[in-house]
mmCIF file of C-alpha atoms and ligand atoms in Angstrom:
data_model
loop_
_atom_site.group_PDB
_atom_site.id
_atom_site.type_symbol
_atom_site.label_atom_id
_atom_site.label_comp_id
_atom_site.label_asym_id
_atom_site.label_seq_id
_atom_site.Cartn_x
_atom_site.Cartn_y
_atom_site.Cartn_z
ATOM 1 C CA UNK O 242 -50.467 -11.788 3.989
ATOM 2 C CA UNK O 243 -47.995 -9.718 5.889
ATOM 3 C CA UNK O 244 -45.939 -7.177 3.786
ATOM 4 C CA UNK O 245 -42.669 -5.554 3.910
ATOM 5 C CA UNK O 246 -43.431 -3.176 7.037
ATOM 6 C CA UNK O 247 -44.792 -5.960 9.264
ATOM 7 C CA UNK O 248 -41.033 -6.762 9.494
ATOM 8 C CA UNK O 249 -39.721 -2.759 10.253
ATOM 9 C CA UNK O 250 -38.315 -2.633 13.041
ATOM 10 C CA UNK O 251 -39.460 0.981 13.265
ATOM 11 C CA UNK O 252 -43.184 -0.011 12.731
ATOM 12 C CA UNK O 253 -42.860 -2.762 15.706
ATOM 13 C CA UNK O 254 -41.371 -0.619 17.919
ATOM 14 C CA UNK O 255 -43.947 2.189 17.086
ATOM 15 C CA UNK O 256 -46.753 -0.180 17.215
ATOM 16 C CA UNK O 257 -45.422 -1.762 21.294
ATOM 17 C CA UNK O 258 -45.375 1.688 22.146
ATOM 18 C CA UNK O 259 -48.945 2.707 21.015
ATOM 19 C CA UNK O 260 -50.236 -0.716 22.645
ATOM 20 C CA UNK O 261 -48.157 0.207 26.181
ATOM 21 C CA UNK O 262 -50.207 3.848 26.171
ATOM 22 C CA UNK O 263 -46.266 5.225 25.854
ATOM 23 C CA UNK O 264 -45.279 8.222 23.935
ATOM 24 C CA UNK O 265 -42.315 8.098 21.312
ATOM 25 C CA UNK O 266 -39.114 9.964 22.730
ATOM 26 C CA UNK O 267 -39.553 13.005 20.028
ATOM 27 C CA UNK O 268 -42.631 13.606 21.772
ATOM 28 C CA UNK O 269 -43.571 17.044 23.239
ATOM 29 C CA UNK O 270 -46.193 17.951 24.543
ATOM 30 C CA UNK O 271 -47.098 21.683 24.170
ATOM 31 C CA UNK O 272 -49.313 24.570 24.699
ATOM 32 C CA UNK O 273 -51.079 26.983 22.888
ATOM 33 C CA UNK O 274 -49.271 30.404 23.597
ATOM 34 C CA UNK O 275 -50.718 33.296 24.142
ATOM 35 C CA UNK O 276 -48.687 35.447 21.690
ATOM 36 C CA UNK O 277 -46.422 34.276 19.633
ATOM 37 C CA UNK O 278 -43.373 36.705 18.157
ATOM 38 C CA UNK O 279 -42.086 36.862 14.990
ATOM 39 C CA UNK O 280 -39.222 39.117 13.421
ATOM 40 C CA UNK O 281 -38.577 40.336 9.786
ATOM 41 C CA UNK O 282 -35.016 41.053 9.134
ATOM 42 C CA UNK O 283 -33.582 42.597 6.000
ATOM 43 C CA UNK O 284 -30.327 40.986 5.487
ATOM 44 C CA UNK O 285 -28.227 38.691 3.746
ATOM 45 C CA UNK O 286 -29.199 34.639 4.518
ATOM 46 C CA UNK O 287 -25.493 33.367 5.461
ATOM 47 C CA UNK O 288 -24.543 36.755 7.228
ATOM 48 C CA UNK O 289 -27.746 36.112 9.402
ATOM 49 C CA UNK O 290 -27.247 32.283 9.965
ATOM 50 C CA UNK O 291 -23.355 32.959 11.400
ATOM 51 C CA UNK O 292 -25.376 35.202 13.909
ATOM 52 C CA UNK O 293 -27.824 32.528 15.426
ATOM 53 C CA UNK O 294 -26.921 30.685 18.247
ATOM 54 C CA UNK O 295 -26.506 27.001 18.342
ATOM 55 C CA UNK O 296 -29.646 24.877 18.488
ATOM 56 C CA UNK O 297 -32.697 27.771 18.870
ATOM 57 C CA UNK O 298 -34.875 26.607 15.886
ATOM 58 C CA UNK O 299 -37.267 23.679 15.829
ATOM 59 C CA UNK O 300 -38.172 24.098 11.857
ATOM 60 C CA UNK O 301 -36.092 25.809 9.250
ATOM 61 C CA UNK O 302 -37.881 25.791 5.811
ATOM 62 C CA UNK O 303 -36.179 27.560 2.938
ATOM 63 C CA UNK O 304 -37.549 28.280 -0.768
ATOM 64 C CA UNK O 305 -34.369 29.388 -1.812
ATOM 65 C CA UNK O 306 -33.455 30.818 -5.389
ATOM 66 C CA UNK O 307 -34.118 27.734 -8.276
ATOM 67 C CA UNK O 308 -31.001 29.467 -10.062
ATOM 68 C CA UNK O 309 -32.817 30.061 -13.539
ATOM 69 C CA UNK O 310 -32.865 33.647 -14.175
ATOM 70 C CA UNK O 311 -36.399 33.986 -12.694
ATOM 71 C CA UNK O 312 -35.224 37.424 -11.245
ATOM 72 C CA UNK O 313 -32.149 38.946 -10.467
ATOM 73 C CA UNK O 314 -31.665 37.360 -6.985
ATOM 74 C CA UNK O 315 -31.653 33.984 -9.284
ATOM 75 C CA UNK O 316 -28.581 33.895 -10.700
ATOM 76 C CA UNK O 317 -25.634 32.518 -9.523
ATOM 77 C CA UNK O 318 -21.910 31.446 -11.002
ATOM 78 C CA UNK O 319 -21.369 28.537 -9.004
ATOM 79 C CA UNK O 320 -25.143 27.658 -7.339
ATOM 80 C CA UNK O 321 -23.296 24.553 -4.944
ATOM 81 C CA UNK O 322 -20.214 26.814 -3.991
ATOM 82 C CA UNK O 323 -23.359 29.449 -2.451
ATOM 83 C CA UNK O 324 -25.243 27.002 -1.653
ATOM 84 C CA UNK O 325 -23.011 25.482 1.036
ATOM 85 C CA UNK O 326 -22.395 28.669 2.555
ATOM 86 C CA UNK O 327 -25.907 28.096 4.828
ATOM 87 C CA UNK O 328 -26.403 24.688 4.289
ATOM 88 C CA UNK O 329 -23.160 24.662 6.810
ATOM 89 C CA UNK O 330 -24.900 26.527 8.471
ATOM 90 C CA UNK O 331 -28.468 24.323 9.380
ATOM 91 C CA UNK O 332 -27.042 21.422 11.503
ATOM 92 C CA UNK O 333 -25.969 23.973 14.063
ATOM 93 C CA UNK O 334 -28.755 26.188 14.519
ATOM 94 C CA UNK O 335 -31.776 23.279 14.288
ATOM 95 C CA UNK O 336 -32.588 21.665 18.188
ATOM 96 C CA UNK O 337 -32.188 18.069 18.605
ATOM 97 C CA UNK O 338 -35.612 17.862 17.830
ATOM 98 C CA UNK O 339 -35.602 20.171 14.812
ATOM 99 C CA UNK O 340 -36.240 19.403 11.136
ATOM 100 C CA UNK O 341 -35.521 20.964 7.824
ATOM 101 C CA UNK O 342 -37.872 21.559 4.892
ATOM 102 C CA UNK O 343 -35.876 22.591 1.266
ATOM 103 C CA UNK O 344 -37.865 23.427 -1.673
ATOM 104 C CA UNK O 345 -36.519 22.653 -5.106
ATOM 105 C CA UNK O 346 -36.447 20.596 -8.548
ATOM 106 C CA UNK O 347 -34.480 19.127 -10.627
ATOM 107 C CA UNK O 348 -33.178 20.649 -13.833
ATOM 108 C CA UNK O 349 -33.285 18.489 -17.035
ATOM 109 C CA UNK O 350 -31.263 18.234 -19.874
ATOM 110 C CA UNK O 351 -28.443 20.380 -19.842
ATOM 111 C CA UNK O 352 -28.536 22.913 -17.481
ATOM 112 C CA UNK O 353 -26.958 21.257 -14.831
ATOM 113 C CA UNK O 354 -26.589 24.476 -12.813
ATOM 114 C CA UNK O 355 -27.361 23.549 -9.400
ATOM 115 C CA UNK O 356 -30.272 22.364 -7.906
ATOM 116 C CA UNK O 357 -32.243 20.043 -5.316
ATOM 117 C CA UNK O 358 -30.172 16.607 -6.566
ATOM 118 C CA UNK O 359 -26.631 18.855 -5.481
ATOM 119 C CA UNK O 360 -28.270 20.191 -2.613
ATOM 120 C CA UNK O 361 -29.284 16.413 -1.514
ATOM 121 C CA UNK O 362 -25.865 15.265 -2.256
ATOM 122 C CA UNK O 363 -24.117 17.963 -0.756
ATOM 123 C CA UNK O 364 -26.148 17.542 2.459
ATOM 124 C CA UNK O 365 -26.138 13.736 2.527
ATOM 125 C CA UNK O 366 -21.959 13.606 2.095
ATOM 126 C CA UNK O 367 -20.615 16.692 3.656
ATOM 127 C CA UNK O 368 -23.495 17.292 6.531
ATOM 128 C CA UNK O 369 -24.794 15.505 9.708
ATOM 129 C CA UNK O 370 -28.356 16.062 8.836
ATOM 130 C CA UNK O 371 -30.662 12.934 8.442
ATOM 131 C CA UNK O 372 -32.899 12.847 5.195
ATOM 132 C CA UNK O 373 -36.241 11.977 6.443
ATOM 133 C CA UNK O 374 -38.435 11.994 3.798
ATOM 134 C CA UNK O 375 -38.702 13.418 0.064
ATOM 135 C CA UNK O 376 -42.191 15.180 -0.362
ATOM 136 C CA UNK O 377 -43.254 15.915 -3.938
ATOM 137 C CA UNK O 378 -45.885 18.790 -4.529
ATOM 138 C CA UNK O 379 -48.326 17.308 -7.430
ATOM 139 C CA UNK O 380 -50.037 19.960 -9.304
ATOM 140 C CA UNK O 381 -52.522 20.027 -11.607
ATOM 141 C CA UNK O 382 -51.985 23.172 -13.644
ATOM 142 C CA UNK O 383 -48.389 24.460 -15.354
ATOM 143 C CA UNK O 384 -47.047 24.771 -18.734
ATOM 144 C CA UNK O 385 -47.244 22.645 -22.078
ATOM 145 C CA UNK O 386 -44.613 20.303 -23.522
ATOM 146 C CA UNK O 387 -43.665 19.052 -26.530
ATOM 147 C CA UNK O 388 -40.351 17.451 -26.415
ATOM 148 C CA UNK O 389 -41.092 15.714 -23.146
ATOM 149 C CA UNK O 390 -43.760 14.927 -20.520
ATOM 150 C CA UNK O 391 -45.069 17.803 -18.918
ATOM 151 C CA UNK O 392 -43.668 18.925 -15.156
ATOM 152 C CA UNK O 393 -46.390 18.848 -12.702
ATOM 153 C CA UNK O 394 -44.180 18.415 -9.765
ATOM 154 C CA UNK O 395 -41.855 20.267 -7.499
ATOM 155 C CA UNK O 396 -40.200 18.752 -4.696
ATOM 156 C CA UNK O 397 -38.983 19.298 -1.061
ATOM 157 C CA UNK O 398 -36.619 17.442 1.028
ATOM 158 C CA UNK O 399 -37.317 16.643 4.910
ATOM 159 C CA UNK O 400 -33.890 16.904 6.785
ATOM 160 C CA UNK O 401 -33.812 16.233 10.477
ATOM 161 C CA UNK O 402 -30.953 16.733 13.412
ATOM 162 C CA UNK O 403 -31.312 13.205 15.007
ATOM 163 C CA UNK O 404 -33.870 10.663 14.945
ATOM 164 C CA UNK O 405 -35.734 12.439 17.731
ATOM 165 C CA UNK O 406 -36.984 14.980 15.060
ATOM 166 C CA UNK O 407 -40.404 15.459 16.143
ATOM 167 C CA UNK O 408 -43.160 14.358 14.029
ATOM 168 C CA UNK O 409 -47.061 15.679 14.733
ATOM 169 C CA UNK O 410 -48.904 13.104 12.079
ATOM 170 C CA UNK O 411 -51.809 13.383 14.014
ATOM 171 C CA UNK O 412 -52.496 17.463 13.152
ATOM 172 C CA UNK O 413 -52.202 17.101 9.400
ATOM 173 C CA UNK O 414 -53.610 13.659 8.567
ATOM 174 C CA UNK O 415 -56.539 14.003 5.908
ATOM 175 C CA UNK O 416 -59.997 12.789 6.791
ATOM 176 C CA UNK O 417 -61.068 10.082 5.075
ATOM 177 C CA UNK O 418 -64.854 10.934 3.149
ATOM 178 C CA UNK O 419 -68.306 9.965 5.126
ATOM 179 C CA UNK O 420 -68.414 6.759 3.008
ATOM 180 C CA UNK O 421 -64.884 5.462 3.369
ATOM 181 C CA UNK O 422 -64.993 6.192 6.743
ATOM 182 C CA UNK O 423 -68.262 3.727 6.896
ATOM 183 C CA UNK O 424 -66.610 0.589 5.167
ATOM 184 C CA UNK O 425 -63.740 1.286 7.276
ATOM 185 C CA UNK O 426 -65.581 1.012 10.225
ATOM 186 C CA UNK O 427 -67.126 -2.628 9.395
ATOM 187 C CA UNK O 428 -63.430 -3.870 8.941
ATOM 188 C CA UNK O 429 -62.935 -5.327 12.540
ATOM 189 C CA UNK O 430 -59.095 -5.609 11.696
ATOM 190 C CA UNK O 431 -59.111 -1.432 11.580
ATOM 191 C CA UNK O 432 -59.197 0.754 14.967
ATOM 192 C CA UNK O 433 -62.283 2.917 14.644
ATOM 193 C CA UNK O 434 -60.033 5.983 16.596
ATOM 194 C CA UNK O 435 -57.479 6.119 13.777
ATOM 195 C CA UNK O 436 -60.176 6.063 10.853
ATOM 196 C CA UNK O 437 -61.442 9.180 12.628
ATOM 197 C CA UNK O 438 -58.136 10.716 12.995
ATOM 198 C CA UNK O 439 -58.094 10.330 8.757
ATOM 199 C CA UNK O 440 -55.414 9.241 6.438
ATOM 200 C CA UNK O 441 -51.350 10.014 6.699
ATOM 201 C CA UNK O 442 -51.445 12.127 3.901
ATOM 202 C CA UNK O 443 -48.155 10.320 2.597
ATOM 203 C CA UNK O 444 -45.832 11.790 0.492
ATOM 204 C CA UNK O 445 -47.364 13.188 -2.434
ATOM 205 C CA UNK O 446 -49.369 16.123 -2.036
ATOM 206 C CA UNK O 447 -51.727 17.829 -4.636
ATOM 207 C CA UNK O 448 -51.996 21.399 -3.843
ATOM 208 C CA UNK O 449 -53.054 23.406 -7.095
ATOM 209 C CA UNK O 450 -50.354 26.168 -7.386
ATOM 210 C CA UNK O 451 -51.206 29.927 -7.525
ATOM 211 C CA UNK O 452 -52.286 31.112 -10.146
ATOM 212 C CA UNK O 453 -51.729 34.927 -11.468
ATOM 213 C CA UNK O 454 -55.592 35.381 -9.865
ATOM 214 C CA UNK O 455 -55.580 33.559 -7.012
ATOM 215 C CA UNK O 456 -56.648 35.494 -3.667
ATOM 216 C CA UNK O 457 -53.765 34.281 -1.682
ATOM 217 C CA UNK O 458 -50.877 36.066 -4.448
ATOM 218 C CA UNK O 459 -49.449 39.232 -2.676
ATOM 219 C CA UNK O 460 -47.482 39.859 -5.958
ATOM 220 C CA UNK O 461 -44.066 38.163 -4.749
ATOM 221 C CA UNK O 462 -43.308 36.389 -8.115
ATOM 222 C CA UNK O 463 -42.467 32.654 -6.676
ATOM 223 C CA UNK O 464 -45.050 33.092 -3.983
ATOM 224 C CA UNK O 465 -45.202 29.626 -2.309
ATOM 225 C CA UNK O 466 -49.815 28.162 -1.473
ATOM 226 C CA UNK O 467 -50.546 28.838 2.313
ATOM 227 C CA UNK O 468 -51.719 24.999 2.714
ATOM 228 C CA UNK O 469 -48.821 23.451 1.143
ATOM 229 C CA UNK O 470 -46.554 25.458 3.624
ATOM 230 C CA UNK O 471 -49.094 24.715 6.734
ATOM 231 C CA UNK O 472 -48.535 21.137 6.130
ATOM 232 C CA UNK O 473 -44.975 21.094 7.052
ATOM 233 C CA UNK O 474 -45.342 24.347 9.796
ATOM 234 C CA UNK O 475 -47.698 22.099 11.641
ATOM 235 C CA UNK O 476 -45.980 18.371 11.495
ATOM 236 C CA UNK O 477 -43.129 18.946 11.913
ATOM 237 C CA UNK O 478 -42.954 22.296 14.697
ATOM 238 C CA UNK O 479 -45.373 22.616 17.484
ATOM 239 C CA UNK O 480 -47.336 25.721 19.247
ATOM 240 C CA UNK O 481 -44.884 28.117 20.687
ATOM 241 C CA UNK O 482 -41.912 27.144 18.577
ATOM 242 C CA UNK O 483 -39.647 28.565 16.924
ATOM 243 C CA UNK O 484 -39.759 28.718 13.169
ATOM 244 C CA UNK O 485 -36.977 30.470 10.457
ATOM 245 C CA UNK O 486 -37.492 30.634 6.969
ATOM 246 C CA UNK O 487 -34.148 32.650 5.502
ATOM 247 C CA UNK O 488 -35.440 32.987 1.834
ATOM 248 C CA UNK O 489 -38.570 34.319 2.734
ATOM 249 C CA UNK O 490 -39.993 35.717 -0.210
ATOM 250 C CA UNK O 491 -43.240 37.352 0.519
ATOM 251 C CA UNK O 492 -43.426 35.837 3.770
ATOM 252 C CA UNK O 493 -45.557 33.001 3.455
ATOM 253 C CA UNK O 494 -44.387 31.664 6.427
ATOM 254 C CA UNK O 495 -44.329 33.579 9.159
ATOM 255 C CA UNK O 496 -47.864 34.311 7.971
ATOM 256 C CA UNK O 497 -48.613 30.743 8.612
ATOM 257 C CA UNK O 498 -46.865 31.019 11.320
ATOM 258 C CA UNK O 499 -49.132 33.492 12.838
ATOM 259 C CA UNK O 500 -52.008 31.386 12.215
ATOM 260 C CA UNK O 501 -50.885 28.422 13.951
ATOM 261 C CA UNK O 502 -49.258 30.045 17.132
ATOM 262 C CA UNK O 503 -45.737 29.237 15.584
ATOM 263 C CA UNK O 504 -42.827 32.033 16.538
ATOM 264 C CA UNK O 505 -41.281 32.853 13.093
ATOM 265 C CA UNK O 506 -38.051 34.630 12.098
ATOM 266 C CA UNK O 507 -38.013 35.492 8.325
ATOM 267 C CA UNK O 508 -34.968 36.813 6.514
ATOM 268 C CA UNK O 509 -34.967 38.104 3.250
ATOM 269 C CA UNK O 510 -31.975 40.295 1.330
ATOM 270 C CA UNK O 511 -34.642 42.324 -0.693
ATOM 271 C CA UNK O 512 -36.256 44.750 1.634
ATOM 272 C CA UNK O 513 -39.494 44.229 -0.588
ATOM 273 C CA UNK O 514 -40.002 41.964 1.498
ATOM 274 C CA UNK O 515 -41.845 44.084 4.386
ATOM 275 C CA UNK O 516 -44.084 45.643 1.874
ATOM 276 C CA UNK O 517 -45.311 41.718 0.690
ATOM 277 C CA UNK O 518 -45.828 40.871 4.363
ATOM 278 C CA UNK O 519 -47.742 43.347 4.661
ATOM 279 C CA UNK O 520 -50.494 42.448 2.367
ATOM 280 C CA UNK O 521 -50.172 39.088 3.978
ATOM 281 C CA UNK O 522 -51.304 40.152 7.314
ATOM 282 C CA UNK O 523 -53.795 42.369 5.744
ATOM 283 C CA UNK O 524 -55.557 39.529 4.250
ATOM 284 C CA UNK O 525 -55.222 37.126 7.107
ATOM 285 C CA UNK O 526 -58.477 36.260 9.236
ATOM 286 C CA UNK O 527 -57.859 37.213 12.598
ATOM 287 C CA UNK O 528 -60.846 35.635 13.758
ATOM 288 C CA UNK O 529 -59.868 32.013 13.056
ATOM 289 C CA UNK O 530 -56.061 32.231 14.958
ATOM 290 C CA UNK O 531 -55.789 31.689 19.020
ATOM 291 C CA UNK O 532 -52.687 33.467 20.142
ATOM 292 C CA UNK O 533 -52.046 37.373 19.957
ATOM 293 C CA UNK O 534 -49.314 38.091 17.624
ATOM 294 C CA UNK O 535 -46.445 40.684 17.342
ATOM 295 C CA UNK O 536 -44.178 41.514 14.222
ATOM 296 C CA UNK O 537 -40.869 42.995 15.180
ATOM 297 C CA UNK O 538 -39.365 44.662 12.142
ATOM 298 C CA UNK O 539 -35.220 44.211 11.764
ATOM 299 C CA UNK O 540 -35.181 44.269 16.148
ATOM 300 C CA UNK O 541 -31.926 43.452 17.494
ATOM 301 C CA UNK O 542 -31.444 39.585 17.039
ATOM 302 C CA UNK O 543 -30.456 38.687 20.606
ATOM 303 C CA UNK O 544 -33.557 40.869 22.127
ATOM 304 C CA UNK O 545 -35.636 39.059 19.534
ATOM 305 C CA UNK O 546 -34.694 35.531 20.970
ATOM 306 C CA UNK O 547 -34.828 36.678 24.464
ATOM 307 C CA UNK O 548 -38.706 37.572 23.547
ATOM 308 C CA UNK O 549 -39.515 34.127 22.415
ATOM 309 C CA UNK O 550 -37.291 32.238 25.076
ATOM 310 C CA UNK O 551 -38.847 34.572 27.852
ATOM 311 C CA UNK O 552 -42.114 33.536 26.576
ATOM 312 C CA UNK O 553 -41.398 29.800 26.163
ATOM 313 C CA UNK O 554 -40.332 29.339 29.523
ATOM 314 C CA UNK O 555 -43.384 30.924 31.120
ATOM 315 C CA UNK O 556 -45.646 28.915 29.360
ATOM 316 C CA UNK O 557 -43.476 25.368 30.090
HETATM 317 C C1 SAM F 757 -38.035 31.446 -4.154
HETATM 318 S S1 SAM F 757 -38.163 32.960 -3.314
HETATM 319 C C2 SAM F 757 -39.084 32.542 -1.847
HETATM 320 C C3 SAM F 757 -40.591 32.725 -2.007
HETATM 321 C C4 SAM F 757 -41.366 32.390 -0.752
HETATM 322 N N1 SAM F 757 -41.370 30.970 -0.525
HETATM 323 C C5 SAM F 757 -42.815 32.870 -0.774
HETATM 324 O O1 SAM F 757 -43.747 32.060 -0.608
HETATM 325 O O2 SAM F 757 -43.053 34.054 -0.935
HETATM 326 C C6 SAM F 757 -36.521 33.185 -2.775
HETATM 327 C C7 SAM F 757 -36.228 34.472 -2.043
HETATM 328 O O3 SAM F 757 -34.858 34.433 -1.625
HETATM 329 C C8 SAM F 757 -34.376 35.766 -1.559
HETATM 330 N N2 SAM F 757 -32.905 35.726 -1.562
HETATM 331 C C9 SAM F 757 -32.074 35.467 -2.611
HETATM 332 N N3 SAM F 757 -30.797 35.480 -2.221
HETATM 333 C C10 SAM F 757 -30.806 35.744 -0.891
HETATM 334 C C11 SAM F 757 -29.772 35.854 0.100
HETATM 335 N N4 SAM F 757 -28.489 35.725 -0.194
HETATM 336 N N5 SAM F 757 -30.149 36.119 1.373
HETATM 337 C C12 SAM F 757 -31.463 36.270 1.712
HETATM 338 N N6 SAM F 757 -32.468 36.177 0.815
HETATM 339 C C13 SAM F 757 -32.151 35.905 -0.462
HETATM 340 C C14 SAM F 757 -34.998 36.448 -2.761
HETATM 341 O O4 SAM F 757 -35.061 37.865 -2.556
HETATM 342 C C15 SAM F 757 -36.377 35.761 -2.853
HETATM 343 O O5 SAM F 757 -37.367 36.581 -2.271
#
């Protein structure tokens, strides 16, 4: 029986275009670079945004402060009025085909001091930006309740420039198991190419967080898991792009960045920062990454982008 999408217009197009051998109008097509660049600036987020020229970022994904007291960059007097400050700021900077990743959650009961639901508001209402898609990060392990259900969840919102965002489903779909894949293949209503290319891994992921053991932790106290991060670097930039993250943390991604071929500008007002990234790179396996990579520390910005444009045009 046909269900609600057999009548979305967006599936039907998709679907004619797939049939006609024709690629989608987000579409690039893009190559591996040999070296990819990627700058760590000490500096205020806002005071950096007001510096970067119109429409030179394909993906911006920000883990900004939650505004619970977690440290003492996470307190704020009015969370929204700060808040708006760079979300002002993201339409402008993101290329047609750009996208937006915000990390957040929701705060219960009666805190009510600014989070992800103001943020979404704020951008829907006062912003061009498009809200693609609401990911929600499922984990396993966190703390007890008593007085309500446990949180195993944080979320992130998808924000795009126009509907040309691009979209790479293809490099992060998960592979269905040996035995799925089997049945699969006996259903002669399925295409045996897309039960190879796995599963969209839809909305909900479950990444276990880090824990205060875990390998990955560089000591950065709200230290984001490499593969939740890679999900997002890889579907929604591609190879030789240009990726900001201006709440960087510890770094996570530009170090992701570097291991997909991504060019990365991080921006973080703690200078701490540089000492975290370090310890990224020194854990990272070189071996397992294609393009050559450079770190810039605090360059000038407009040398910086002259770098990665230089670069991008003599690869195109
Ligand atoms: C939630 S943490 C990001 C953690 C990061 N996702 C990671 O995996 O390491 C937020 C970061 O924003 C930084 N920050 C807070 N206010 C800032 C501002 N006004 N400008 C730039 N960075 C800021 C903090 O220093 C902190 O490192």
């Amino acid at each position: 029986m046909a269900n609600k999408s057999h009548f979305n217009s967006g599936h039907i197009a998709m679907n004619k275009l797939k049939k006609n051998g024709v690629s989608h109008s987000s579409h690039i097509e893009s190559q591996l670079p040999e070296k990819t660049y990627h700058g760590l600036f000490t500096e205020d987020a806002v005071t950096f945004l007001k510096k970067l020229p119109d429409s030179s970022v394909q993906l911006i994904l920000v883990d900004p402060p939650y505004n619970i007291d977690l440290a003492y960059w996470d307190t704020f007097e009015n969370y929204l009025e700060w808040a708006k400050q760079w979300l002002d700021q993201i339409y402008r900077v993101l290329s047609d085909t750009g996208n937006c990743v915000i990390f957040g959650g929701f705060q219960y009961q009666d805190l009510k001091k600014g989070d992800l639901l103001e943020i979404m508001h704020y951008t829907r209402h006062h912003t061009d930006l498009r809200f693609t898609n609401l990911v929600i990060w499922y984990y396993k392990n966190g703390m007890s309740a008593h007085r309500f259900f446990a949180n195993r969840h944080e979320e992130a919102i998808w924000l795009s420039k126009t509907n040309k965002y691009f979209f790479d489903l293809d490099s992060v779909r998960v592979p269905f198991d040996e035995a799925t894949k089997e049945l699969y293949k006996k259903d002669k209503r399925l295409i045996a190419e897309n039960i190879d290319k796995g599963k969209n891994p839809t909305n909900v992921w479950e990444i276990g967080r880090l824990n205060g053991n875990s390998v990955e932790r560089v000591g950065h106290p709200t230290q984001k898991p490499l593969e939740l991060i890679r999900r997002f670097v890889k579907g929604l930039s591609y190879p030789g792009s240009l990726v900001l993250d201006f709440f960087a943390g510890s770094g996570t991604t530009g170090r992701v960045c570097i291991e997909e071929s991504r060019n990365s500008i991080l921006v973080d007002s703690d200078p701490q920062m540089l000492e975290y990234f370090k310890l990224h790179t020194k854990s990272m396996n070189g071996s397992f990454f294609s393009a050559e990579h450079c770190i810039k520390i605090n360059p000038d910005l407009n040398e910086f982008l002259e770098l990665v444009e230089e670069k991008e045009k003599i690869e195109a």
